[in-house]
Tab-separated table of C-alpha atoms in Angstrom:
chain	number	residue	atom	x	y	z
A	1133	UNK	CA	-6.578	19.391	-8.812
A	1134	UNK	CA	-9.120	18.604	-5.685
A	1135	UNK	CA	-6.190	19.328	-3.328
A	1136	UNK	CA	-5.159	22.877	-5.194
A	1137	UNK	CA	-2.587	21.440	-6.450
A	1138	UNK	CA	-1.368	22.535	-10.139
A	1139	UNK	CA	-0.493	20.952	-13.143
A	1140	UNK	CA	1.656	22.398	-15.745
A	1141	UNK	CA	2.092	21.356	-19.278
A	1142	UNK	CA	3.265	22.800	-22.247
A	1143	UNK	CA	4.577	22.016	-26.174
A	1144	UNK	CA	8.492	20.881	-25.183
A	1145	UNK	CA	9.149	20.031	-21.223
A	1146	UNK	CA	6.251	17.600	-20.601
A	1147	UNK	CA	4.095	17.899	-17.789
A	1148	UNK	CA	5.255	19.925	-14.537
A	1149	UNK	CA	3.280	19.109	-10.972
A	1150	UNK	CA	3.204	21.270	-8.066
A	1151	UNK	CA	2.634	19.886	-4.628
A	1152	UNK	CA	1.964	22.998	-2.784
A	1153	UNK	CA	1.999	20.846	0.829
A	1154	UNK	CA	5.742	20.919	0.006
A	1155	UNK	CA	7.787	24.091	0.268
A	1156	UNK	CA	11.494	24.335	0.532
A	1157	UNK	CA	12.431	28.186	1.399
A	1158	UNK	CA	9.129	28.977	0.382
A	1159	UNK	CA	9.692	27.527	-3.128
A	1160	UNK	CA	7.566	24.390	-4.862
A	1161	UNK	CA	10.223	22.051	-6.748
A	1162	UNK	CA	7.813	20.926	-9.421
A	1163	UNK	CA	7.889	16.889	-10.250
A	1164	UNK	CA	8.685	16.710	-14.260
A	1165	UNK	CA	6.611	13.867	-16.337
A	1166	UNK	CA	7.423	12.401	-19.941
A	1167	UNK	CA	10.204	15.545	-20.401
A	1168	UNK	CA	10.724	14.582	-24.300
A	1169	UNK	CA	6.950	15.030	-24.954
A	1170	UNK	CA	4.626	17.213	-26.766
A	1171	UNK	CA	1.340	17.458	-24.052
A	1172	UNK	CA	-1.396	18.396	-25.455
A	1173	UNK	CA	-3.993	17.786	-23.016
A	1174	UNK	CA	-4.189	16.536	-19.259
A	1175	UNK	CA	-7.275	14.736	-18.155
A	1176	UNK	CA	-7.720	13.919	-13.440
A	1177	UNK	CA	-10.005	10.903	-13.334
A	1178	UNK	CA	-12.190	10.121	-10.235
A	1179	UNK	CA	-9.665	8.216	-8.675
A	1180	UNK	CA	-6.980	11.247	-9.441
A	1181	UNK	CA	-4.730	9.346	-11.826
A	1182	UNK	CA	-3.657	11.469	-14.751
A	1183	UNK	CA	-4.110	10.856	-18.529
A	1184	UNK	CA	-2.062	12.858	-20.682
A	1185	UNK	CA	-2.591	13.152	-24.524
A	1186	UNK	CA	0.958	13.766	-26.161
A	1187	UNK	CA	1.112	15.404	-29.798
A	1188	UNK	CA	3.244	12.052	-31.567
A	1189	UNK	CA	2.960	9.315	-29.147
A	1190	UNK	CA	-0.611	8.543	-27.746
A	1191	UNK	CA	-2.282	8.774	-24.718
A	1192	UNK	CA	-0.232	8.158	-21.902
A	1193	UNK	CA	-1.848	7.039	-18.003
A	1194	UNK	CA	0.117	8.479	-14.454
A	1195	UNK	CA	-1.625	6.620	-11.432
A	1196	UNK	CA	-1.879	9.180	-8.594
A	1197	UNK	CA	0.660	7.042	-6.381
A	1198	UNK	CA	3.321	8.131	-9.338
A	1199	UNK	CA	2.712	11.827	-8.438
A	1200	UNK	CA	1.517	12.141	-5.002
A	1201	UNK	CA	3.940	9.822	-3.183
A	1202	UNK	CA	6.131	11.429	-1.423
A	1203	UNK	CA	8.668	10.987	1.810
A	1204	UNK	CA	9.054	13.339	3.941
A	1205	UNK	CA	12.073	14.159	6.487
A	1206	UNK	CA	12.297	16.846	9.111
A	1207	UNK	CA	9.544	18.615	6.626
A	1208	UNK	CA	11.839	18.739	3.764
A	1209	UNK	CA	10.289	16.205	0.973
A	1210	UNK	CA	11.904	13.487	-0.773
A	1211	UNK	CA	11.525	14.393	-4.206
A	1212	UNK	CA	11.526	10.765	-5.444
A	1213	UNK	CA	8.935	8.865	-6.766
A	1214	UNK	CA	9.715	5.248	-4.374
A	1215	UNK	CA	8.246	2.201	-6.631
A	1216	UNK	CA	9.513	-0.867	-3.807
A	1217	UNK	CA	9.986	-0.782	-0.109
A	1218	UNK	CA	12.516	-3.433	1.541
A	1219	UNK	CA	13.943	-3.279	4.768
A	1220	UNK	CA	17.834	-4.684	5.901
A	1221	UNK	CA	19.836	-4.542	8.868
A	1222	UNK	CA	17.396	-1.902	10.150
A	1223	UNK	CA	16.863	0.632	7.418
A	1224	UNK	CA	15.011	1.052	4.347
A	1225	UNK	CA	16.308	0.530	1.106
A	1226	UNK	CA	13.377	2.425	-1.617
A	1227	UNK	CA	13.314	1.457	-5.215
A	1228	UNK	CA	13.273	4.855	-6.712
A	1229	UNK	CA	13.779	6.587	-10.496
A	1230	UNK	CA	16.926	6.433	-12.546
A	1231	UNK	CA	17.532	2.619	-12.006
A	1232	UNK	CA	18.513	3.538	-8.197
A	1233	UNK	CA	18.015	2.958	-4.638
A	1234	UNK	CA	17.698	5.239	-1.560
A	1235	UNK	CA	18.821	4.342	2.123
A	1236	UNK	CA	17.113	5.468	4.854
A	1237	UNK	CA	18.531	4.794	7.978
A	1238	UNK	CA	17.455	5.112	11.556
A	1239	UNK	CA	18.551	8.601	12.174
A	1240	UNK	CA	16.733	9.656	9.351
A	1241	UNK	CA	19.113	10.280	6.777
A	1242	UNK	CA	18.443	9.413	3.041
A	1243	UNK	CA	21.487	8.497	1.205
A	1244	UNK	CA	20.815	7.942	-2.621
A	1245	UNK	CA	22.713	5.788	-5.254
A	1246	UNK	CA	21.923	6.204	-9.159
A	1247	UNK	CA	23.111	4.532	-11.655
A	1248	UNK	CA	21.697	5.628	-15.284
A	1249	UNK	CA	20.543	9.237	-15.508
A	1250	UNK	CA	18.539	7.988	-19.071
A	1251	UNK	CA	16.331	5.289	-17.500
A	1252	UNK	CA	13.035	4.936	-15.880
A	1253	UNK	CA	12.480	3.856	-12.218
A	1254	UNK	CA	13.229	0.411	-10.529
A	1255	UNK	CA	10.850	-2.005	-10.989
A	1256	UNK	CA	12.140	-4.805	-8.315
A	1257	UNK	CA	15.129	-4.600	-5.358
A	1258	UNK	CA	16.699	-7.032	-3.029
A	1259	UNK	CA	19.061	-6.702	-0.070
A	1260	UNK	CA	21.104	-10.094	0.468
A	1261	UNK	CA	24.506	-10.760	1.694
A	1262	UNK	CA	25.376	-6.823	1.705
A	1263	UNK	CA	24.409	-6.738	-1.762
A	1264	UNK	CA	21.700	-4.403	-3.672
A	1265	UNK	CA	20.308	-5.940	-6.686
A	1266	UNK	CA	17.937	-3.735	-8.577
A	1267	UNK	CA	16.087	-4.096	-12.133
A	1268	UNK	CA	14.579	-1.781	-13.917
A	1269	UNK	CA	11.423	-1.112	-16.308
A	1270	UNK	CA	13.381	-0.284	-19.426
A	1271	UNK	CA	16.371	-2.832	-19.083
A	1272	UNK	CA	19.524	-2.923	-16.800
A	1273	UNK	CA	19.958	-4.900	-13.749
A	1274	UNK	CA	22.785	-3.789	-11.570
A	1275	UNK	CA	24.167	-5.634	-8.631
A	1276	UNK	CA	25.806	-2.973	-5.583
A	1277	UNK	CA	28.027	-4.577	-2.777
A	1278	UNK	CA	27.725	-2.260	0.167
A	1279	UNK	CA	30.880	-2.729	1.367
A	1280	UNK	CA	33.552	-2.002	-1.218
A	1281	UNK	CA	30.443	1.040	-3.098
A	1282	UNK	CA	31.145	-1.016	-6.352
A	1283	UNK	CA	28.465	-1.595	-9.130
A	1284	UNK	CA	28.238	-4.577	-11.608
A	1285	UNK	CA	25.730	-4.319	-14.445
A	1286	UNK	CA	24.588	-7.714	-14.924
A	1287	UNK	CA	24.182	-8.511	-19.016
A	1288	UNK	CA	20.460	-10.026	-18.504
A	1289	UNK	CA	17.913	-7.209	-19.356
A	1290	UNK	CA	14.186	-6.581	-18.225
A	1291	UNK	CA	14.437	-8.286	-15.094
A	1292	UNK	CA	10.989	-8.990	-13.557
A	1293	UNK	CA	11.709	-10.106	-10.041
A	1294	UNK	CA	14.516	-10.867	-7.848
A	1295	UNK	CA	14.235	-13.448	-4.741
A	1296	UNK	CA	16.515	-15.113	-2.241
A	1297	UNK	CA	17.293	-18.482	-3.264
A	1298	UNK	CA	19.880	-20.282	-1.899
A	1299	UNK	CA	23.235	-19.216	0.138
A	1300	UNK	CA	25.106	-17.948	-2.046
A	1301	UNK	CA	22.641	-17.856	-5.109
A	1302	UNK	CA	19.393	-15.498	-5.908
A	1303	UNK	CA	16.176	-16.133	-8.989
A	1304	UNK	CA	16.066	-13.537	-10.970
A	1305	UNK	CA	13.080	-13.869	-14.357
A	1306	UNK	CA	12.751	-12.444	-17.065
A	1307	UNK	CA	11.114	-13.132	-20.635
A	1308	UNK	CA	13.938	-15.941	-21.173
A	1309	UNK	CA	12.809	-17.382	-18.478
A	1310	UNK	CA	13.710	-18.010	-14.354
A	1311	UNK	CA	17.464	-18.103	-13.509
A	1312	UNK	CA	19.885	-18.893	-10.796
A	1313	UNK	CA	22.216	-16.365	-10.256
A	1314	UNK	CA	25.480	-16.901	-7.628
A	1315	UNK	CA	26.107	-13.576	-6.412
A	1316	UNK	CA	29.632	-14.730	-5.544
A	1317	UNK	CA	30.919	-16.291	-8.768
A	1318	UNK	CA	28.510	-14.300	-10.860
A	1319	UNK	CA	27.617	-17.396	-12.934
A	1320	UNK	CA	24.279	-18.193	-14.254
A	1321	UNK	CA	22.197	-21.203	-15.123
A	1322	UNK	CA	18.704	-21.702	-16.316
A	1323	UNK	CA	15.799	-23.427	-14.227
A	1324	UNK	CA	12.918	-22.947	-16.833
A	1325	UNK	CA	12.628	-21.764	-20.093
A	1326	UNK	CA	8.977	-20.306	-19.674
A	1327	UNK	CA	8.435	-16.679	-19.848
A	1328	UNK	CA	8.592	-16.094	-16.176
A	1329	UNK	CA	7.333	-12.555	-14.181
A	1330	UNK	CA	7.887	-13.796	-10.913
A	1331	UNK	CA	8.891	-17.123	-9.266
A	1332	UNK	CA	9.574	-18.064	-5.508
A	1333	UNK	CA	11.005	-21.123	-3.799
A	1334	UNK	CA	8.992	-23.766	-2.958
A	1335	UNK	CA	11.177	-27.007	-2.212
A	1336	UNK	CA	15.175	-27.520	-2.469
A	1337	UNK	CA	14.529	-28.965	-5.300
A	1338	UNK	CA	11.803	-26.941	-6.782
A	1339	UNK	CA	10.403	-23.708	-7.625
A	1340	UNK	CA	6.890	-22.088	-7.927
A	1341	UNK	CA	7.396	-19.873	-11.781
A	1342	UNK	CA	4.412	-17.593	-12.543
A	1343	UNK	CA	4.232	-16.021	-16.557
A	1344	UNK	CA	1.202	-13.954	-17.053
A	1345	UNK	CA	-1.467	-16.340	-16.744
A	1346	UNK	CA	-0.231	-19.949	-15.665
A	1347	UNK	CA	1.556	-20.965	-12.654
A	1348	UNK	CA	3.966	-23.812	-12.931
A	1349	UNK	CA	5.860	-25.976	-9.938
A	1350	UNK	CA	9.662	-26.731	-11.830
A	1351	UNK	CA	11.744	-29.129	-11.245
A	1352	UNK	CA	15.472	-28.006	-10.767
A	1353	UNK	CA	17.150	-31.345	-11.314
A	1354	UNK	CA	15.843	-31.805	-14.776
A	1355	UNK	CA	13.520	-28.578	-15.583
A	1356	UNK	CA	10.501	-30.443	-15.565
A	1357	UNK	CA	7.846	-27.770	-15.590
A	1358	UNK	CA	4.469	-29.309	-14.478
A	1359	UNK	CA	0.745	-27.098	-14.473
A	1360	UNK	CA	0.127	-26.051	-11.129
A	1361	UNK	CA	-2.714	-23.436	-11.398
């Protein structure tokens, strides 16, 4: 690329990239793209993001940020690709791939925590009450109490957003709609029934719910959903 930077692709392991800024022992780890896919041609727009033309599957689009973003400590890089930034009790908790988290702390260690080898990267994360709540592009949504290192996979997939509610109680949204979720008792009940991607509080009794297009103001009491914008 503009930066001398290589790409490598070939017929069975994907696409390969080499950041030659980072060296460890004089060696370039490379970062490994759509593993399970035929590449048959890679294509650097103007702006640098990637499009990559696979032999059974289609064109597929890699914004620079997925390839160039990088973290680096005491000049050795973090080899993650970090999707959400969110800080807690003075350290950094990064949304990164394989439905995990990374800490970093203020002595600049990075501690990581995965919890499914097979899926993408997180898509949302929130740090409340000593918990880690993280969703993910492809599906699960695991809850992590950083006191007794325990996981819960929650059974609600595709999880758009996570936000602090309540005490005791979070909104999470997905395509059933937004949802109250006590992080103690682990019990769930519905606020609205629209297709929701993110919603935030607005009053103790209501809630601002976004879908794609339409934003709504809902009524908790009784779920009345009313146009907002």
């Amino acid at each position: 690329d503009s930066k001398g930077n290589v790409w490598v692709y070939n017929l069975i392991r994907g696409a390969w990239y080499y950041n030659l800024a980072h060296k460890k022992n004089g060696i370039v780890e490379p970062r490994k793209f759509l593993q399970n896919e035929t590449i048959n041609l890679l294509f650097i727009d103007k702006d640098k993001n990637a499009w990559l033309s696979s032999k059974n599957n289609g064109v597929f689009y890699l914004p620079s940020r997925l390839y160039e973003q990088y973290i680096t400590q005491n000049k050795e890089p973090f080899m993650e690709y970090v999707s959400t930034i969110k800080g807690y009790n003075n350290k950094l908790y990064l949304g990164i791939q394989n439905s995990g988290f990374a800490i970093y702390d203020n002595q600049n260690k990075i501690t990581k925590q995965n919890f499914d080898k097979d899926i993408g990267e997180t898509r949302d994360l929130l740090v409340y009450k000593d918990q880690v709540f993280v969703s993910d592009y492809k599906g699960p949504f695991f809850q992590y109490n950083l006191k007794t290192k325990k996981v819960k996979e929650s059974p609600w997939v595709f999880v758009k957003s996570i936000y602090p509610f309540t005490k005791d109680d979070i909104l999470i949204t997905n395509f059933l709609g937004a949802h109250r979720y006590n992080i103690k008792t682990g019990e769930y009940s519905k606020i609205s029934k629209l297709k929701s991607y993110t919603a935030i509080p607005f009053h103790k009794d209501s809630i601002f719910n976004g879908n794609f297009k339409d934003l709504y103001r809902v009524n908790i009491n009784n779920q009345t959903e009313t146009l907002f914008l």
